[in-house]
Coordinates of N, CA, C and O in Angstrom, one line a residue:
M243 N 0.8 -1.2 0.0 CA 0.0 0.0 0.0 C 0.9 1.3 0.0 O 0.6 2.2 -0.7
F244 N 1.9 1.3 0.8 CA 2.7 2.5 1.0 C 3.8 2.7 -0.1 O 4.5 3.7 0.0
L245 N 3.9 1.8 -1.0 CA 4.9 1.9 -2.0 C 4.5 2.9 -3.1 O 5.3 3.4 -3.9
S246 N 3.2 3.2 -3.2 CA 2.7 4.2 -4.1 C 1.9 5.2 -3.3 O 1.3 4.8 -2.2
I247 N 1.8 6.4 -3.8 CA 1.0 7.4 -3.0 C -0.4 7.5 -3.5 O -1.2 8.4 -3.1
D248 N -0.8 6.7 -4.5 CA -2.1 6.8 -5.1 C -3.3 6.7 -4.1 O -4.3 7.4 -4.3
Y249 N -3.1 6.0 -3.0 CA -4.2 5.9 -2.0 C -4.5 7.3 -1.3 O -5.6 7.5 -0.8
L250 N -3.5 8.2 -1.4 CA -3.8 9.6 -0.9 C -4.8 10.4 -1.6 O -5.5 11.2 -1.1
K251 N -5.0 10.0 -2.9 CA -6.0 10.7 -3.7 C -7.4 10.7 -3.1 O -8.2 11.7 -3.3
N252 N -7.8 9.6 -2.4 CA -9.1 9.5 -1.8 C -9.1 9.6 -0.3 O -10.1 9.2 0.3
G253 N -8.0 10.1 0.2 CA -7.9 10.2 1.7 C -8.4 11.5 2.2 O -9.3 12.2 1.6
S254 N -8.0 11.9 3.4 CA -8.4 13.2 4.0 C -7.9 14.4 3.2 O -7.2 14.2 2.2
L255 N -8.4 15.5 3.5 CA -8.0 16.7 2.8 C -6.5 16.9 2.8 O -5.9 17.2 1.7
K256 N -5.8 16.7 3.9 CA -4.4 16.8 4.0 C -3.7 15.8 3.1 O -2.7 16.1 2.4
Q257 N -4.2 14.6 3.1 CA -3.7 13.5 2.2 C -3.8 13.9 0.8 O -2.9 13.7 0.0
Q258 N -5.0 14.4 0.4 CA -5.2 14.8 -1.0 C -4.3 16.0 -1.4 O -3.7 16.0 -2.5
L259 N -4.1 16.9 -0.5 CA -3.1 18.0 -0.8 C -1.7 17.5 -0.9 O -0.9 18.0 -1.8
A260 N -1.3 16.6 0.0 CA 0.0 16.0 -0.1 C 0.2 15.3 -1.4 O 1.2 15.4 -2.1
Y261 N -0.8 14.5 -1.8 CA -0.7 13.8 -3.1 C -0.5 14.8 -4.3 O 0.4 14.6 -5.1
A262 N -1.3 15.8 -4.3 CA -1.2 16.8 -5.4 C 0.1 17.5 -5.4 O 0.8 17.7 -6.4
T263 N 0.6 17.9 -4.2 CA 1.9 18.5 -4.1 C 3.1 17.6 -4.5 O 3.9 18.0 -5.3
L264 N 3.1 16.4 -4.0 CA 4.1 15.5 -4.4 C 4.1 15.1 -5.9 O 5.1 15.0 -6.5
S265 N 2.9 15.1 -6.4 CA 2.8 14.8 -7.9 C 3.3 15.9 -8.7 O 4.0 15.7 -9.7
R266 N 3.0 17.1 -8.3 CA 3.5 18.3 -9.1 C 5.0 18.4 -9.0 O 5.7 18.7 -9.9
L267 N 5.5 18.1 -7.8 CA 7.0 18.1 -7.6 C 7.7 17.0 -8.3 O 8.8 17.1 -8.7
N268 N 7.0 15.9 -8.5 CA 7.5 14.7 -9.2 C 8.7 14.1 -8.5 O 9.5 13.4 -9.1
I269 N 8.7 14.3 -7.2 CA 9.9 13.8 -6.4 C 10.0 12.3 -6.3 O 11.1 11.7 -6.4
L270 N 8.9 11.6 -6.2 CA 9.0 10.2 -6.0 C 9.4 9.5 -7.3 O 10.2 8.5 -7.3
N271 N 9.1 10.1 -8.4 CA 9.6 9.6 -9.7 C 11.1 10.0 -9.9 O 11.9 9.1 -10.3
E272 N 11.5 11.2 -9.5 CA 12.9 11.6 -9.5 C 13.8 10.7 -8.7 O 14.9 10.4 -9.0
L273 N 13.2 10.2 -7.6 CA 14.0 9.3 -6.6 C 13.7 7.9 -6.8 O 14.2 7.0 -6.0
K274 N 13.1 7.5 -7.9 CA 12.6 6.1 -8.0 C 13.8 5.0 -8.0 O 13.5 3.9 -7.5
D275 N 15.0 5.4 -8.4 CA 16.1 4.5 -8.3 C 16.5 4.2 -6.8 O 17.3 3.3 -6.6
F276 N 16.0 5.0 -5.9 CA 16.3 4.9 -4.5 C 15.2 4.3 -3.6 O 15.2 4.5 -2.4
N277 N 14.2 3.8 -4.3 CA 13.0 3.2 -3.6 C 12.4 4.1 -2.6 O 12.3 3.8 -1.4
P278 N 11.9 5.3 -3.0 CA 11.4 6.2 -2.0 C 10.0 5.8 -1.5 O 9.2 5.2 -2.2
V279 N 9.8 6.1 -0.2 CA 8.6 5.8 0.5 C 8.2 7.0 1.3 O 9.0 7.5 2.1
L280 N 6.9 7.4 1.2 CA 6.4 8.5 2.0 C 6.1 7.9 3.4 O 5.4 6.9 3.5
C281 N 6.6 8.5 4.4 CA 6.3 8.0 5.8 C 5.9 9.2 6.7 O 5.8 10.3 6.2
G282 N 5.6 8.8 7.9 CA 5.2 9.9 8.9 C 3.7 9.9 9.1 O 3.1 8.9 8.9
T283 N 3.2 11.0 9.5 CA 1.8 11.1 9.9 C 0.8 11.1 8.7 O -0.3 10.6 8.8
I284 N 1.2 11.7 7.6 CA 0.3 11.8 6.4 C -0.1 10.4 5.9 O -1.3 10.2 5.7
P285 N 0.8 9.5 5.6 CA 0.3 8.2 5.1 C -0.6 7.4 6.0 O -1.5 6.7 5.5
I286 N -0.4 7.6 7.3 CA -1.3 6.8 8.2 C -2.5 7.6 8.7 O -3.2 7.2 9.6
G287 N -2.7 8.8 8.2 CA -3.9 9.6 8.4 C -4.0 10.3 9.8 O -5.1 10.6 10.3
I288 N -2.8 10.5 10.4 CA -2.9 11.3 11.7 C -2.8 12.8 11.3 O -2.0 13.2 10.6
D289 N -3.8 13.5 11.8 CA -4.0 14.9 11.5 C -3.4 15.7 12.6 O -4.0 15.9 13.6
I290 N -2.2 16.2 12.4 CA -1.6 17.1 13.3 C -1.2 18.4 12.6 O -1.0 18.5 11.4
E291 N -1.1 19.4 13.4 CA -0.7 20.8 12.9 C 0.8 20.8 12.7 O 1.5 20.2 13.5
G292 N 1.2 21.4 11.7 CA 2.7 21.6 11.4 C 3.3 20.3 10.9 O 4.5 20.1 11.1
F293 N 2.6 19.5 10.2 CA 3.1 18.3 9.6 C 4.1 18.6 8.4 O 4.0 19.6 7.9
D294 N 4.9 17.6 8.1 CA 5.7 17.7 6.9 C 5.6 16.4 6.1 O 4.9 15.5 6.6
L295 N 6.2 16.4 5.0 CA 6.2 15.2 4.1 C 7.5 14.5 4.1 O 8.5 15.0 3.6
D296 N 7.6 13.4 4.9 CA 8.9 12.7 5.0 C 9.0 11.6 4.0 O 8.1 10.8 3.8
I297 N 10.1 11.6 3.3 CA 10.4 10.5 2.3 C 11.7 9.8 2.7 O 12.7 10.5 2.9
I298 N 11.6 8.5 2.8 CA 12.8 7.8 3.1 C 13.2 7.0 1.9 O 12.4 6.7 1.0
T299 N 14.5 6.8 1.8 CA 15.1 6.1 0.6 C 16.1 5.1 1.0 O 16.6 5.1 2.1
E300 N 16.5 4.3 0.0 CA 17.6 3.3 0.2 C 18.7 3.8 -0.7 O 18.6 3.8 -2.0
V301 N 19.8 4.2 -0.1 CA 20.9 4.8 -0.9 C 22.2 4.0 -0.6 O 22.6 3.7 0.5
H302 N 22.9 3.6 -1.7 CA 24.2 2.9 -1.6 C 25.4 3.8 -2.0 O 26.5 3.6 -1.5
D303 N 25.1 4.8 -2.8 CA 26.1 5.7 -3.3 C 25.7 7.1 -2.8 O 25.0 7.8 -3.5
L304 N 26.2 7.5 -1.6 CA 25.8 8.8 -1.0 C 26.2 10.0 -1.9 O 25.4 11.0 -1.9
N305 N 27.3 9.9 -2.5 CA 27.8 11.1 -3.3 C 26.9 11.4 -4.5 O 26.5 12.5 -4.7
S306 N 26.5 10.3 -5.2 CA 25.6 10.5 -6.3 C 24.2 11.0 -5.9 O 23.5 11.8 -6.5
F307 N 23.7 10.4 -4.7 CA 22.4 10.8 -4.2 C 22.4 12.3 -3.8 O 21.5 13.0 -4.1
K308 N 23.5 12.7 -3.1 CA 23.6 14.1 -2.7 C 23.6 15.0 -3.9 O 23.0 16.1 -3.9
K309 N 24.4 14.6 -4.9 CA 24.4 15.4 -6.2 C 23.0 15.5 -6.8 O 22.6 16.6 -7.2
L310 N 22.3 14.4 -6.9 CA 20.9 14.4 -7.4 C 20.1 15.4 -6.6 O 19.3 16.2 -7.2
L311 N 20.1 15.3 -5.3 CA 19.3 16.2 -4.5 C 19.6 17.6 -4.7 O 18.7 18.5 -4.9
K312 N 20.9 18.0 -4.8 CA 21.3 19.3 -5.0 C 20.9 19.8 -6.4 O 20.3 20.9 -6.5
N313 N 21.1 19.0 -7.4 CA 20.7 19.4 -8.8 C 19.2 19.6 -8.9 O 18.8 20.5 -9.7
S314 N 18.5 18.8 -8.2 CA 17.0 18.8 -8.4 C 16.3 19.8 -7.5 O 15.3 20.3 -7.9
Y315 N 16.8 20.0 -6.3 CA 16.0 20.8 -5.3 C 16.7 21.9 -4.7 O 16.0 22.6 -3.9
E316 N 17.9 22.2 -5.0 CA 18.6 23.3 -4.2 C 18.0 24.7 -4.5 O 18.2 25.6 -3.7
K317 N 17.2 24.8 -5.5 CA 16.5 26.1 -5.8 C 15.2 26.2 -5.1 O 14.6 27.3 -5.1
Q318 N 14.8 25.2 -4.4 CA 13.6 25.3 -3.6 C 13.8 26.1 -2.3 O 14.9 26.2 -1.8
K319 N 12.8 26.7 -1.8 CA 12.9 27.5 -0.6 C 13.4 26.7 0.6 O 13.0 25.6 0.8
Q320 N 14.3 27.3 1.3 CA 14.8 26.8 2.6 C 15.6 25.5 2.4 O 15.6 24.7 3.3
F321 N 16.2 25.3 1.2 CA 16.9 24.0 0.9 C 18.1 23.9 1.8 O 18.9 24.9 2.0
R322 N 18.3 22.8 2.4 CA 19.5 22.5 3.2 C 19.7 21.0 3.1 O 18.8 20.2 3.0
I323 N 21.0 20.6 3.2 CA 21.3 19.2 3.1 C 22.5 19.0 4.1 O 23.3 19.8 4.2
S324 N 22.4 17.8 4.7 CA 23.5 17.5 5.7 C 23.8 16.0 5.6 O 22.9 15.2 5.2
Q325 N 25.0 15.7 6.0 CA 25.3 14.3 6.1 C 25.8 14.0 7.5 O 26.5 14.8 8.1
S326 N 25.4 12.9 8.1 CA 25.8 12.6 9.4 C 25.9 11.0 9.6 O 25.5 10.3 8.7
L327 N 26.4 10.7 10.7 CA 26.5 9.3 11.1 C 25.4 8.9 12.1 O 25.4 9.6 13.2
V328 N 24.5 8.0 11.8 CA 23.5 7.6 12.7 C 23.6 6.1 13.0 O 23.5 5.3 12.1
R329 N 23.9 5.8 14.2 CA 24.1 4.4 14.6 C 25.1 3.7 13.7 O 24.9 2.5 13.3
G330 N 26.2 4.4 13.4 CA 27.2 3.8 12.6 C 26.9 3.8 11.1 O 27.7 3.3 10.3
I331 N 25.8 4.4 10.7 CA 25.4 4.4 9.2 C 25.4 5.8 8.8 O 24.8 6.7 9.4
S332 N 26.1 6.1 7.7 CA 26.2 7.4 7.1 C 24.8 7.7 6.4 O 24.3 6.9 5.7
T333 N 24.2 8.9 6.8 CA 22.9 9.3 6.3 C 23.0 10.7 5.7 O 23.8 11.5 6.1
I334 N 22.0 10.9 4.8 CA 21.9 12.2 4.2 C 20.5 12.7 4.5 O 19.5 11.9 4.3
T335 N 20.3 13.9 4.9 CA 19.0 14.5 5.2 C 19.0 15.8 4.4 O 19.9 16.6 4.4
A336 N 17.9 15.9 3.6 CA 17.7 17.1 2.8 C 16.3 17.7 3.2 O 15.4 16.9 3.4
N337 N 16.2 18.9 3.3 CA 14.9 19.6 3.6 C 14.7 20.8 2.7 O 15.7 21.5 2.3
F338 N 13.5 21.0 2.3 CA 13.1 22.2 1.6 C 11.6 22.4 1.7 O 10.9 21.5 2.2
T339 N 11.2 23.6 1.3 CA 9.7 23.9 1.3 C 9.2 24.0 -0.1 O 9.9 24.6 -1.0
Y340 N 8.1 23.4 -0.4 CA 7.5 23.4 -1.7 C 6.0 23.5 -1.5 O 5.3 22.7 -0.9
E341 N 5.4 24.6 -2.1 CA 4.0 24.9 -2.0 C 3.5 24.8 -0.6 O 2.4 24.3 -0.3
G342 N 4.3 25.3 0.3 CA 3.9 25.4 1.7 C 4.1 24.2 2.5 O 3.9 24.2 3.7
F343 N 4.5 23.1 1.9 CA 4.9 21.9 2.6 C 6.4 21.8 2.9 O 7.2 22.1 2.0
E344 N 6.7 21.4 4.1 CA 8.1 21.1 4.3 C 8.4 19.6 3.9 O 7.6 18.7 4.3
I345 N 9.3 19.5 3.0 CA 9.6 18.1 2.4 C 10.9 17.7 3.1 O 11.9 18.4 3.2

C-alpha cells in the first residue's frame, strides 16, 4: 500500500493536498532508483498541525544521491542538506519547502 501514494487521492483533505503537491513536484519519480517511500503522519492519516512530508530512501552511493538532491532541489525555498552518522550508518538529510509543505 505505501509503495505508491495513489491511496492519498481518496484520503483526508491533507492527504489529497500531499498527493497533489508530491505529484507536481514529481519527487517520487525523480528518486525512483532509491526506492522512495512517504512515511510519517500523512500516510497513516494522523491529522496534526505543522506536519511535513517525510520521504525515506535506500541509498548505496551517497555522493551521487547528494548530487541528485542538490541538482534537483537546491533552488527550492529553505533548501538545506546535511550528512551525518546515525548508529554507525552514514545518512543524508535534505529539507526544503514546496507549495507550503516542508519536504
